[in-house]
Coordinates of C-alpha atoms in Angstrom, one line a residue:
M110 CA 29.8 5.0 29.4
D111 CA 30.5 8.8 28.9
N112 CA 31.1 11.0 31.9
K113 CA 28.9 14.0 32.6
I114 CA 29.8 17.2 34.5
A115 CA 27.5 17.6 37.5
V116 CA 26.9 20.1 40.3
V117 CA 25.6 18.6 43.4
A118 CA 24.0 21.0 45.8
I119 CA 23.8 19.8 49.5
I120 CA 22.1 21.4 52.5
V121 CA 22.9 20.0 55.8
E122 CA 20.4 20.9 58.4
A123 CA 21.4 18.5 61.0
P124 CA 24.9 19.2 62.4
E125 CA 25.2 15.7 63.8
S126 CA 25.0 14.5 60.1
V127 CA 28.0 16.4 58.9
E128 CA 30.4 13.4 59.6
R129 CA 28.3 11.1 57.5
V130 CA 28.1 13.5 54.7
N131 CA 32.0 14.0 54.7
A132 CA 32.5 10.1 54.8
T133 CA 30.1 9.8 51.8
L134 CA 31.9 12.4 49.8
H135 CA 35.2 10.9 50.6
N136 CA 33.9 7.6 49.1
F137 CA 33.3 9.5 45.8
R138 CA 36.6 11.5 45.9
D139 CA 37.8 9.9 42.5
W140 CA 34.9 11.5 40.8
I141 CA 34.9 15.0 42.6
L142 CA 36.7 17.8 40.8
G143 CA 35.9 20.5 43.5
R144 CA 34.1 21.2 46.7
Q145 CA 32.9 24.4 48.3
G146 CA 31.5 24.5 51.8
L147 CA 29.8 27.4 53.5
P148 CA 28.9 26.9 57.2
L149 CA 26.0 29.3 58.1
R150 CA 26.4 29.0 61.8
D151 CA 23.8 31.6 62.6
K152 CA 21.1 29.6 60.6
G153 CA 22.3 26.3 62.0
L154 CA 23.0 24.7 58.6
S155 CA 25.8 24.2 55.9
V156 CA 25.7 24.5 52.2
I157 CA 28.1 22.3 50.1
N158 CA 28.5 22.4 46.4
I159 CA 30.3 19.6 44.6
V160 CA 31.4 19.5 41.0
M161 CA 31.7 16.1 39.6
D162 CA 33.1 14.5 36.3
A163 CA 31.6 11.0 36.5
P164 CA 29.2 8.5 34.9
Q165 CA 25.4 9.2 35.6
E166 CA 25.2 6.2 37.7
E167 CA 28.0 7.4 40.1
I168 CA 26.3 10.9 40.2
N169 CA 22.9 9.3 41.0
S170 CA 24.5 7.0 43.6
L171 CA 26.1 9.9 45.5
S172 CA 22.8 11.9 45.4
G173 CA 20.9 8.9 46.6
K174 CA 23.3 8.1 49.5
L175 CA 23.2 11.8 50.6
G176 CA 19.5 11.7 50.6
M177 CA 19.3 8.8 52.9
I178 CA 21.2 10.8 55.6
N179 CA 18.9 12.4 58.3
G180 CA 18.7 16.2 57.9
V181 CA 20.5 16.3 54.4
K182 CA 19.0 17.5 51.2
S183 CA 20.6 17.3 47.8
K184 CA 19.9 18.2 44.1
V185 CA 21.8 17.5 41.0
L186 CA 22.2 19.5 37.8
T187 CA 24.0 17.6 34.9
T188 CA 25.2 18.3 31.4
K189 CA 23.5 16.4 28.6

């Protein structure tokens, strides 16, 4: 199966969920090329951007796991 390049945008609105987000990202570390995190303390949230080189099923799995965490939203944009 061919890998795709994907950008995963994550917004964490619940500070208590940050540990679970980081643990989930750690589980996908073999597929992650880069990560940028922006803590917006004055707004009470964090924005994280992940770039992946992975099969579509791994990209979907990460997004799905993130979406099950309370106070976390994620969206994915992939190459064809």
